[in-house]
């Protein structure tokens, strides 16, 4: 089942076209990875889905991104409800400079989506889902900035989970982490995909092939090839894709 | 040879820096010692309690009365009023400039604020006397516009540029990722400002307020011109008052050196010093705790 359908998406930063006619259907409850050389538009594509690019002066889009039947690029689309359903994890962990617990309850307070009496339970549930509960249960009022980078990134994921999104967009979520932490976050993603649709941007080709079900390869703003991950990595149809994954291009 | 020379010049530079550090500390210590010596001499004539809590300040009548509670209250009313007016306005303006104003307006506002900060306080006092004082008198229907409130408004006016520019820096230097994180979680622009940016900038906001208040707490001339200079315990912000600093400035010229009056003015100096020190200390403790 398709969760996100991107149709004829073009995006311009001023005169520069960063996305060219991108068409992609992202399946629900799967991990989809986007790969490609630096500057090819992976982050831009991700940031168009939750409309974070609205913040960029001079950015223009046309085309459609259909989620659950509605085009989220419509000017009247409610950004708050969009971003509640489509969470984003950033390259550098970015917990708020507040306590662990307040980081998690932030979304609940913003959306008024839970009673204060339920906050403790939600904090516990969310931390359990990202396997932080045992480490942090006695340190819930400690500043989130005192955690290790891996814990910070997990906390950022927990903070999203608390608002019950349907889609998780992850832009190089492991690039600030060491290999062991990376592996554990990957494990977490695989566990999460049962309940969430995950799109991950990564420069790490092994990572893409280890965790994702389907993979898209981008090049200079275009989606060159998109398909099942093992197909892309073992038997790509396009020469460009082949060159890139074998390290001859990019 | 070359190496030796370099070592020697390093040595000289280091010592010179060390010396200037020591000298500046020495000056502070000397000033403080002088202040203490001259100020404490007063307490041969009056007790500390009568000095601080005495209601009457008649330094040259016979016998003289050296009670400064009315002056302390004058300073407290004027300064508290200034804080209440300037801090919210200053912070709101900083938020507007750094988070809301379109880029072009931001530049204009920032240079405008800097120009405000450059106006000498006597000039502000002068403008205050000709415009603010009659305004306060008419708006509140008072017999005189020379009141604590006028002083507060004017001091707030002087503090605001400092508060705005430092708080604006604090907002500006918040990492962009906090804002992105909040917006990506579905927070509105206002929720992001209120729940994340103000929290993140909080130590900077406290520092901005402290510095703004620090700029005006020792302010003398303008306050003297505008608050009515009546050494009486004020009942409300609409009463004329006299501040500690204004008292020193007004009377130092006529006090005979070595007289009890002269010592009393230095003792007021000690009180001012202690108050300023306490405020700085509290701010420091607060900022350090917030940063943890
Ligand atoms: N805010 C912006 N204004 C103008 N151009 C931008 C902006 N953000 C990105 N670009 C340009 O758009 C193109 C795509 O950028 P994007 O960040 O999406 O690439 P990416 O594939 O994520 O690269 P990386 O792998 O380095 O993260 C780049 O050429 C970049 O310079
Ligand atoms: Mg990127």
Coordinates of C-alpha atoms and ligand atoms in Angstrom, one line a residue:
Chain A
X1 CA 0.0 0.0 0.0
X2 CA 1.3 3.4 -0.9
X3 CA 1.7 5.8 1.9
X4 CA 3.3 8.8 0.2
X5 CA 2.9 9.4 -3.5
X6 CA 5.1 12.1 -5.0
X7 CA 4.0 13.2 -8.4
X8 CA 5.9 15.4 -10.9
X9 CA 7.6 17.2 -8.1
X10 CA 9.8 20.2 -9.1
X11 CA 11.5 22.4 -6.6
X12 CA 13.4 25.6 -7.1
X13 CA 15.7 27.5 -4.8
X14 CA 15.5 30.8 -6.6
X15 CA 16.7 30.1 -10.1
X16 CA 18.3 26.8 -9.2
X17 CA 16.2 23.7 -9.7
X18 CA 17.0 21.2 -6.9
X19 CA 14.3 18.6 -7.8
X20 CA 13.4 17.7 -11.3
X21 CA 10.2 15.8 -12.1
X22 CA 10.5 13.4 -9.2
X23 CA 7.9 10.6 -9.1
X24 CA 8.0 8.1 -6.3
X25 CA 5.6 5.9 -4.4
X26 CA 6.7 5.1 -0.9
X27 CA 5.1 2.0 0.6
X28 CA 3.5 2.0 4.1
X29 CA 5.3 0.2 6.9
X30 CA 8.5 -0.3 5.0
X31 CA 11.8 1.4 5.1
X32 CA 12.7 3.3 2.0
X33 CA 16.1 4.7 1.6
X34 CA 17.3 7.5 -0.6
X35 CA 20.9 7.5 -1.8
X36 CA 22.9 9.6 -4.2
X37 CA 25.9 11.9 -4.2
X38 CA 26.1 15.1 -2.1
X39 CA 23.9 17.9 -3.4
X40 CA 21.6 15.7 -5.5
X41 CA 18.5 16.7 -3.6
X42 CA 17.8 14.0 -1.0
X43 CA 17.4 16.3 1.9
X44 CA 15.4 18.7 -0.2
X45 CA 13.0 15.9 -1.1
X46 CA 12.6 14.9 2.5
X47 CA 12.0 18.4 3.6
X48 CA 9.4 18.9 1.0
X49 CA 7.3 16.1 2.4
X50 CA 6.9 17.8 5.8
X51 CA 7.1 21.2 4.2
X52 CA 10.1 22.3 6.1
X53 CA 11.2 24.0 2.9
X54 CA 8.5 26.5 3.4
X55 CA 11.0 28.2 5.8
X56 CA 13.5 28.7 3.0
X57 CA 13.2 32.2 1.4
X58 CA 12.7 31.8 -2.4
X59 CA 11.9 28.1 -2.5
X60 CA 9.1 27.2 -4.9
X61 CA 7.5 23.9 -5.6
X62 CA 5.1 22.4 -8.0
X63 CA 3.7 18.9 -8.3
X64 CA 2.0 16.9 -5.8
X65 CA 2.7 14.9 -2.6
X66 CA -0.3 12.8 -1.8
X67 CA -0.5 11.4 1.7
X68 CA -3.7 9.6 2.6
X69 CA -5.5 11.0 -0.4
X70 CA -4.7 14.7 0.1
X71 CA -2.1 16.8 -1.6
X72 CA 0.0 18.2 1.3
X73 CA 1.5 20.8 -1.0
X74 CA -1.9 22.6 -1.3
X75 CA -1.5 26.0 0.1
X76 CA -4.5 25.5 2.4
X77 CA -3.1 22.3 3.9
X78 CA -2.8 22.4 7.7
X79 CA 0.9 22.3 8.5
X80 CA 0.4 21.5 12.1
X81 CA -1.5 18.3 11.4
X82 CA 0.9 17.4 8.6
X83 CA 3.9 17.7 10.9
X84 CA 2.2 15.8 13.6
X85 CA 1.7 12.9 11.2
X86 CA 5.1 13.3 9.5
X87 CA 7.9 13.4 12.0
X88 CA 11.5 14.2 11.1
X89 CA 14.8 13.1 12.6
X90 CA 17.8 15.3 11.7
X91 CA 21.4 14.6 10.9
X92 CA 22.7 16.1 14.1
X93 CA 20.7 15.1 17.1
X94 CA 18.7 18.2 18.1
X95 CA 17.1 17.6 21.5
X96 CA 15.8 20.8 23.1
X97 CA 17.9 22.3 25.9
X98 CA 15.4 21.0 28.4
X99 CA 15.0 17.9 30.6
X100 CA 14.6 14.5 29.0
X101 CA 11.0 14.3 30.1
X102 CA 10.2 17.8 28.7
X103 CA 11.7 16.9 25.4
X104 CA 9.2 14.1 25.1
X105 CA 6.2 16.0 26.4
X106 CA 6.9 18.9 24.1
X107 CA 4.8 17.6 21.3
X108 CA 2.0 16.7 23.6
X109 CA 1.9 20.1 25.1
X110 CA 2.1 21.8 21.7
X111 CA -0.7 19.7 20.3
X112 CA -2.7 19.5 23.5
X113 CA -3.1 15.8 22.5
X114 CA -2.8 14.2 26.0
X115 CA -3.8 15.0 29.5
X116 CA -1.1 16.0 31.9
X117 CA -2.0 13.0 34.0
X118 CA -0.9 10.8 31.2
X119 CA 2.4 12.4 30.6
X120 CA 4.4 10.1 32.8
X121 CA 3.1 7.1 31.1
X122 CA 3.7 8.5 27.6
X123 CA 7.3 9.4 28.6
X124 CA 7.8 5.9 29.8
X125 CA 6.3 4.3 26.7
X126 CA 8.2 6.4 24.3
X127 CA 11.5 5.9 26.0
X128 CA 10.8 2.1 26.1
X129 CA 10.1 2.1 22.4
X130 CA 13.6 3.5 21.7
X131 CA 15.2 1.4 24.4
X132 CA 16.2 4.3 26.6
X133 CA 14.0 3.7 29.5
X134 CA 16.4 1.5 31.5
X135 CA 19.2 4.0 31.0
X136 CA 17.3 7.1 31.7
X137 CA 14.5 6.2 34.1
X138 CA 16.3 7.8 37.0
X139 CA 17.5 10.8 35.1
X140 CA 14.3 12.1 33.5
X141 CA 14.9 15.7 34.8
X142 CA 18.5 15.8 33.6
X143 CA 19.2 18.1 30.7
X144 CA 18.9 16.2 27.4
X145 CA 22.1 17.9 26.3
X146 CA 24.0 15.8 28.9
X147 CA 23.3 12.6 27.1
X148 CA 25.6 10.8 24.6
X149 CA 25.0 11.5 21.0
X150 CA 23.4 8.1 20.5
X151 CA 21.1 8.7 23.4
X152 CA 20.2 12.1 22.1
X153 CA 19.3 10.7 18.7
X154 CA 17.1 8.0 20.4
X155 CA 15.5 10.7 22.4
X156 CA 14.7 12.7 19.3
X157 CA 13.0 9.6 17.9
X158 CA 11.2 9.0 21.2
X159 CA 10.0 12.7 21.1
X160 CA 8.4 12.0 17.7
X161 CA 6.9 8.7 18.7
X162 CA 5.1 10.5 21.6
X163 CA 3.0 12.5 19.2
X164 CA 2.0 9.3 17.3
X165 CA 3.2 10.1 13.8
X166 CA 2.6 7.8 10.9
X167 CA 5.7 8.6 8.9
X168 CA 9.2 9.1 10.1
X169 CA 11.6 11.0 7.8
X170 CA 15.2 10.5 8.8
X171 CA 18.0 12.6 7.2
X172 CA 21.3 10.8 7.8
X173 CA 20.2 10.0 11.3
X174 CA 23.4 8.0 12.0
X175 CA 26.0 10.2 10.5
X176 CA 27.0 11.7 13.9
X177 CA 27.2 8.3 15.5
X178 CA 29.9 5.7 15.9
X179 CA 29.5 2.3 14.2
X180 CA 28.1 0.5 17.2
X181 CA 25.6 3.2 17.9
X182 CA 24.7 3.2 14.2
X183 CA 24.0 -0.5 14.3
X184 CA 21.7 -0.1 17.3
X185 CA 19.8 2.7 15.7
X186 CA 19.4 0.6 12.6
X187 CA 18.0 -2.2 14.8
X188 CA 15.6 0.3 16.2
X189 CA 14.4 1.4 12.8
X190 CA 13.7 -2.2 11.8
X191 CA 11.6 -2.6 14.9
X192 CA 9.8 0.6 14.3
X193 CA 8.8 -0.1 10.7
X194 CA 6.0 -2.4 11.9
X195 CA 4.1 0.7 13.0
X196 CA 5.6 3.5 10.9
X197 CA 6.5 4.3 7.4
X198 CA 10.2 5.2 7.4
X199 CA 12.1 7.2 4.8
X200 CA 15.8 7.5 5.4
X201 CA 18.5 9.4 3.6
X202 CA 21.9 7.9 3.9
X203 CA 25.3 8.1 2.4
X204 CA 26.1 4.7 3.7
X205 CA 25.4 2.2 1.1
X206 CA 25.7 -0.8 3.4
X207 CA 23.2 0.8 5.7
X208 CA 20.7 1.2 2.8
X209 CA 21.1 -2.4 1.8
X210 CA 21.0 -3.7 5.4
X211 CA 17.8 -2.0 6.5
X212 CA 15.7 -0.8 3.6
X213 CA 13.0 -2.6 1.6
X214 CA 13.2 -0.2 -1.3
X215 CA 15.8 2.3 -2.5
X216 CA 15.8 5.3 -4.6
X217 CA 18.9 6.6 -6.3
X218 CA 19.0 10.4 -7.0
X219 CA 21.4 12.3 -9.2
X220 CA 21.4 16.1 -9.8
X221 CA 17.8 16.5 -8.7
X222 CA 16.4 13.6 -10.6
X223 CA 15.2 10.3 -9.3
X224 CA 17.2 8.0 -11.6
X225 CA 16.0 4.7 -10.4
X226 CA 13.7 3.3 -7.7
X227 CA 12.9 -0.2 -6.7
X228 CA 13.4 -3.1 -4.3
X229 CA 16.6 -2.7 -2.4
X230 CA 18.2 -6.0 -3.5
X231 CA 17.4 -5.2 -7.1
X232 CA 19.0 -1.8 -6.9
X233 CA 22.1 -3.1 -5.3
X234 CA 22.5 -6.3 -7.3
X235 CA 21.0 -5.7 -10.6
X236 CA 20.4 -2.0 -11.3
X237 CA 18.8 -1.1 -14.6
X238 CA 20.5 2.2 -15.1
X239 CA 24.2 2.5 -15.8
X240 CA 24.4 5.6 -13.6
X241 CA 23.1 3.7 -10.6
X242 CA 25.5 0.9 -11.2
X243 CA 28.4 3.3 -11.4
X244 CA 27.4 5.0 -8.2
X245 CA 26.9 1.9 -6.1
X246 CA 30.1 0.4 -7.3
X247 CA 31.9 3.6 -6.5
X248 CA 32.7 4.7 -10.0
X249 CA 30.6 7.9 -9.9
X250 CA 29.6 10.4 -7.3
Chain B
X1 CA 70.0 33.9 19.6
X2 CA 66.8 34.2 17.8
X3 CA 65.1 31.7 20.1
X4 CA 66.5 33.4 23.1
X5 CA 65.1 36.7 21.9
X6 CA 61.7 35.3 21.3
X7 CA 61.7 33.7 24.7
X8 CA 62.7 37.0 26.3
X9 CA 60.0 38.9 24.4
X10 CA 57.4 36.3 25.4
X11 CA 58.5 36.7 29.0
X12 CA 58.2 40.5 28.8
X13 CA 54.7 40.3 27.3
X14 CA 53.5 37.9 29.8
X15 CA 54.8 40.0 32.7
X16 CA 53.3 43.1 31.2
X17 CA 49.9 41.5 30.9
X18 CA 50.2 40.1 34.4
X19 CA 51.1 43.6 35.7
X20 CA 48.2 45.3 34.1
X21 CA 45.9 42.7 35.6
X22 CA 47.3 43.2 39.0
X23 CA 47.1 47.0 38.6
X24 CA 43.4 46.9 37.7
X25 CA 42.6 44.7 40.7
X26 CA 44.7 47.0 42.9
X27 CA 42.7 50.0 41.8
X28 CA 39.4 48.3 42.6
X29 CA 40.7 47.3 46.0
X30 CA 42.0 50.8 46.7
X31 CA 38.7 52.4 45.7
X32 CA 36.8 50.0 47.9
X33 CA 39.2 50.6 50.8
X34 CA 38.8 54.3 50.5
X35 CA 35.0 54.0 50.3
X36 CA 35.0 51.8 53.4
X37 CA 37.3 54.0 55.3
X38 CA 35.4 57.2 54.7
X39 CA 32.0 55.6 54.9
X40 CA 32.5 53.6 58.1
X41 CA 33.6 56.7 59.8
X42 CA 30.0 57.8 59.9
X43 CA 29.1 55.1 62.4
X44 CA 30.9 57.0 65.2
X45 CA 27.9 59.4 65.0
X46 CA 25.0 57.1 64.2
X47 CA 24.3 53.4 64.5
X48 CA 24.0 51.3 61.4
X49 CA 20.4 50.6 62.3
X50 CA 19.5 54.3 62.6
X51 CA 21.3 55.0 59.4
X52 CA 19.6 52.3 57.3
X53 CA 16.1 52.5 58.8
X54 CA 16.0 56.1 60.0
X55 CA 13.1 57.9 58.2
X56 CA 14.7 61.4 58.3
X57 CA 17.5 62.7 56.2
X58 CA 18.4 66.2 57.5
X59 CA 22.2 66.2 57.1
X60 CA 22.9 69.8 57.9
X61 CA 20.3 70.6 60.5
X62 CA 21.3 70.7 64.2
X63 CA 21.4 67.9 65.3
X64 CA 21.7 66.3 61.9
X65 CA 19.6 63.2 61.0
X66 CA 21.1 60.6 58.8
X67 CA 18.3 58.1 58.1
X68 CA 18.3 56.9 54.5
X69 CA 15.3 54.6 54.3
X70 CA 13.5 57.2 52.3
X71 CA 16.4 57.4 49.8
X72 CA 16.6 53.6 49.6
X73 CA 12.8 53.4 49.0
X74 CA 13.2 56.1 46.4
X75 CA 15.8 54.1 44.6
X76 CA 13.8 50.9 44.9
X77 CA 10.6 52.4 43.6
X78 CA 12.3 54.1 40.6
X79 CA 14.4 51.1 39.7
X80 CA 11.7 48.5 40.3
X81 CA 9.4 50.6 38.1
X82 CA 12.1 50.8 35.4
X83 CA 12.6 47.0 35.5
X84 CA 8.8 46.3 35.3
X85 CA 8.6 48.6 32.3
X86 CA 11.8 47.9 30.4
X87 CA 12.3 44.1 30.7
X88 CA 9.0 43.0 29.1
X89 CA 9.2 45.7 26.4
X90 CA 12.9 45.0 25.7
X91 CA 12.4 41.3 25.4
X92 CA 9.3 41.6 23.3
X93 CA 11.2 44.0 21.0
X94 CA 14.2 41.6 20.8
X95 CA 11.8 38.7 19.8
X96 CA 10.2 40.9 17.2
X97 CA 13.5 41.9 15.7
X98 CA 15.1 38.5 15.7
X99 CA 12.1 36.2 14.9
X100 CA 9.3 38.1 13.4
X101 CA 10.4 41.3 11.5
X102 CA 11.1 40.9 7.8
X103 CA 14.8 41.2 7.0
X104 CA 14.8 44.8 5.8
X105 CA 12.9 46.1 8.8
X106 CA 15.3 44.2 11.1
X107 CA 18.3 46.1 9.8
X108 CA 16.6 49.4 10.3
X109 CA 15.4 48.6 13.8
X110 CA 18.8 47.4 14.9
X111 CA 20.6 50.5 13.8
X112 CA 17.8 52.6 15.4
X113 CA 18.2 50.8 18.7
X114 CA 22.0 51.4 18.6
X115 CA 21.4 55.1 18.0
X116 CA 19.0 55.2 21.0
X117 CA 21.8 53.7 23.2
X118 CA 24.1 56.4 22.1
X119 CA 22.0 59.3 23.4
X120 CA 23.7 60.8 26.6
X121 CA 21.6 60.4 29.7
X122 CA 21.6 64.1 30.5
X123 CA 19.9 64.7 27.1
X124 CA 17.3 62.1 27.9
X125 CA 16.8 63.7 31.2
X126 CA 16.3 67.1 29.6
X127 CA 13.8 65.7 27.1
X128 CA 12.1 63.9 29.9
X129 CA 11.7 67.1 31.9
X130 CA 10.2 69.0 29.0
X131 CA 7.9 66.3 27.6
X132 CA 7.5 63.3 30.0
X133 CA 6.9 65.3 33.2
X134 CA 4.0 67.3 31.9
X135 CA 2.6 64.2 30.3
X136 CA 2.6 62.2 33.5
X137 CA 1.1 65.1 35.4
X138 CA -1.8 65.4 32.9
X139 CA -2.5 61.8 32.3
X140 CA -2.7 60.9 36.0
X141 CA -4.0 64.2 37.1
X142 CA -1.2 64.9 39.6
X143 CA -0.1 68.1 41.2
X144 CA 3.4 67.5 39.9
X145 CA 4.8 65.3 37.2
X146 CA 8.1 65.0 39.0
X147 CA 7.5 61.5 40.4
X148 CA 9.0 58.1 40.8
X149 CA 7.0 57.0 37.8
X150 CA 8.6 59.6 35.5
X151 CA 12.0 58.4 36.7
X152 CA 11.0 54.8 36.1
X153 CA 9.8 55.5 32.6
X154 CA 12.9 57.5 31.7
X155 CA 15.3 54.9 33.2
X156 CA 13.3 52.2 31.3
X157 CA 13.9 54.2 28.1
X158 CA 17.6 54.2 28.8
X159 CA 17.7 50.5 29.7
X160 CA 15.7 49.3 26.7
X161 CA 18.3 49.7 24.0
X162 CA 20.8 47.6 26.0
X163 CA 18.2 44.9 26.8
X164 CA 17.1 44.7 23.2
X165 CA 20.4 44.5 21.6
X166 CA 21.8 41.9 24.1
X167 CA 18.6 39.8 24.2
X168 CA 18.5 40.0 20.4
X169 CA 22.0 38.6 20.2
X170 CA 20.9 35.8 22.6
X171 CA 18.0 34.9 20.3
X172 CA 20.2 35.2 17.3
X173 CA 22.8 32.8 18.6
X174 CA 20.3 30.0 19.4
X175 CA 21.2 27.1 17.2
X176 CA 18.8 26.9 14.3
X177 CA 18.3 23.2 14.9
X178 CA 16.1 23.9 18.0
X179 CA 13.8 26.0 15.9
X180 CA 13.7 23.3 13.2
X181 CA 13.1 20.6 15.7
X182 CA 10.1 22.5 17.2
X183 CA 8.5 23.3 13.8
X184 CA 9.1 19.8 12.5
X185 CA 7.2 18.6 15.6
X186 CA 4.2 20.7 14.5
X187 CA 4.7 23.6 16.8
X188 CA 3.4 26.9 15.5
X189 CA 5.7 29.9 15.1
X190 CA 4.5 31.4 18.4
X191 CA 4.7 28.1 20.3
X192 CA 8.3 27.7 19.0
X193 CA 9.1 31.2 20.3
X194 CA 7.4 30.7 23.6
X195 CA 8.3 27.2 24.5
X196 CA 11.7 26.7 22.9
X197 CA 13.4 30.0 22.0
X198 CA 12.7 31.9 25.2
X199 CA 13.9 28.9 27.2
X200 CA 17.0 28.5 25.1
X201 CA 17.8 32.2 25.3
X202 CA 17.0 32.5 28.9
X203 CA 20.5 33.0 30.3
X204 CA 21.0 35.6 27.7
X205 CA 17.7 37.3 28.5
X206 CA 18.7 37.4 32.2
X207 CA 22.1 38.8 31.3
X208 CA 20.5 41.4 29.0
X209 CA 18.1 42.5 31.7
X210 CA 20.9 42.7 34.3
X211 CA 23.1 44.7 32.0
X212 CA 20.2 47.0 31.1
X213 CA 19.3 47.6 34.8
X214 CA 23.0 47.8 35.6
X215 CA 23.2 50.7 33.1
X216 CA 20.5 52.7 34.8
X217 CA 20.9 51.7 38.5
X218 CA 23.8 54.1 38.9
X219 CA 22.2 56.7 36.7
X220 CA 22.1 60.0 38.5
X221 CA 21.8 63.2 36.7
X222 CA 18.7 62.4 34.7
X223 CA 17.0 60.9 37.7
X224 CA 17.8 63.9 39.8
X225 CA 16.3 66.2 37.2
X226 CA 13.0 64.3 36.9
X227 CA 12.0 62.6 40.2
X228 CA 11.3 65.7 42.3
X229 CA 14.1 65.2 44.8
X230 CA 12.0 64.9 47.9
X231 CA 13.6 62.8 50.6
X232 CA 10.4 61.3 51.9
X233 CA 9.3 57.7 52.0
X234 CA 7.0 57.4 48.9
X235 CA 3.5 56.0 49.3
X236 CA 3.1 55.2 45.7
X237 CA 4.8 55.5 42.4
X238 CA 3.1 58.8 41.9
X239 CA 5.0 60.5 44.7
X240 CA 8.1 62.5 44.2
X241 CA 11.2 60.6 45.5
X242 CA 14.9 61.1 45.9
X243 CA 17.3 58.3 45.1
X244 CA 20.6 57.3 46.8
X245 CA 22.7 58.3 43.8
X246 CA 20.9 61.7 43.4
X247 CA 21.6 62.4 47.0
X248 CA 25.3 61.8 46.7
X249 CA 25.5 63.9 43.5
X250 CA 23.5 66.8 44.8
X251 CA 25.2 67.1 48.2
X252 CA 28.8 66.1 47.7
X253 CA 29.7 69.5 46.5
X254 CA 28.5 71.3 49.6
X255 CA 29.5 68.7 52.2
X256 CA 32.6 69.8 54.2
X257 CA 35.4 67.3 53.9
X258 CA 35.8 65.2 57.0
X259 CA 32.4 66.3 58.4
X260 CA 29.7 63.8 59.4
X261 CA 27.7 64.8 56.3
X262 CA 30.7 63.9 54.1
X263 CA 31.1 60.5 55.8
X264 CA 27.3 59.9 55.5
X265 CA 27.5 60.3 51.7
X266 CA 30.3 57.8 51.5
X267 CA 28.2 55.4 53.7
X268 CA 25.5 55.8 51.1
X269 CA 28.1 54.8 48.6
X270 CA 28.8 51.6 50.5
X271 CA 25.0 50.8 50.5
X272 CA 24.9 51.3 46.8
X273 CA 28.0 49.1 46.4
X274 CA 26.4 46.3 48.5
X275 CA 23.1 46.5 46.6
X276 CA 24.9 46.3 43.2
X277 CA 27.1 43.5 44.5
X278 CA 24.1 41.5 45.7
X279 CA 22.2 41.9 42.4
X280 CA 25.2 40.7 40.4
X281 CA 25.7 37.8 42.8
X282 CA 22.0 36.7 42.5
X283 CA 22.2 37.1 38.7
X284 CA 25.4 35.0 38.6
X285 CA 23.9 32.2 40.7
X286 CA 20.8 32.2 38.6
X287 CA 22.6 32.2 35.3
X288 CA 24.9 29.4 36.4
X289 CA 22.0 27.3 37.7
X290 CA 20.1 27.8 34.4
X291 CA 23.2 26.7 32.4
X292 CA 23.6 23.5 34.2
Ligands
LIG1 N1 18.3 26.7 1.3 C1 18.9 26.5 0.1 N2 19.0 27.6 -0.8 C2 19.6 27.4 -2.0 N3 20.1 26.2 -2.4 C3 19.9 25.1 -1.6 C4 19.4 25.2 -0.3 N4 19.4 24.0 0.3 C5 20.0 23.2 -0.6 N5 20.3 23.9 -1.8 C6 20.9 23.3 -3.0 O1 20.1 22.3 -3.4 C7 20.8 21.1 -3.9 C8 20.3 19.9 -3.1 O2 20.6 20.1 -1.7 P1 20.2 19.0 -0.7 O3 20.6 19.5 0.6 O4 18.9 18.5 -0.9 O5 21.3 17.8 -1.1 P2 21.5 16.4 -0.4 O6 21.3 15.4 -1.5 O7 20.8 16.3 0.8 O8 23.1 16.5 -0.1 P3 23.9 16.0 1.1 O9 24.1 14.5 0.8 O10 25.2 16.7 1.0 O11 23.2 16.2 2.3 C9 22.2 21.5 -3.6 O12 22.8 21.9 -4.8 C10 22.2 22.6 -2.6 O13 23.3 23.5 -2.8
LIG2 MG1 21.3 16.3 2.9

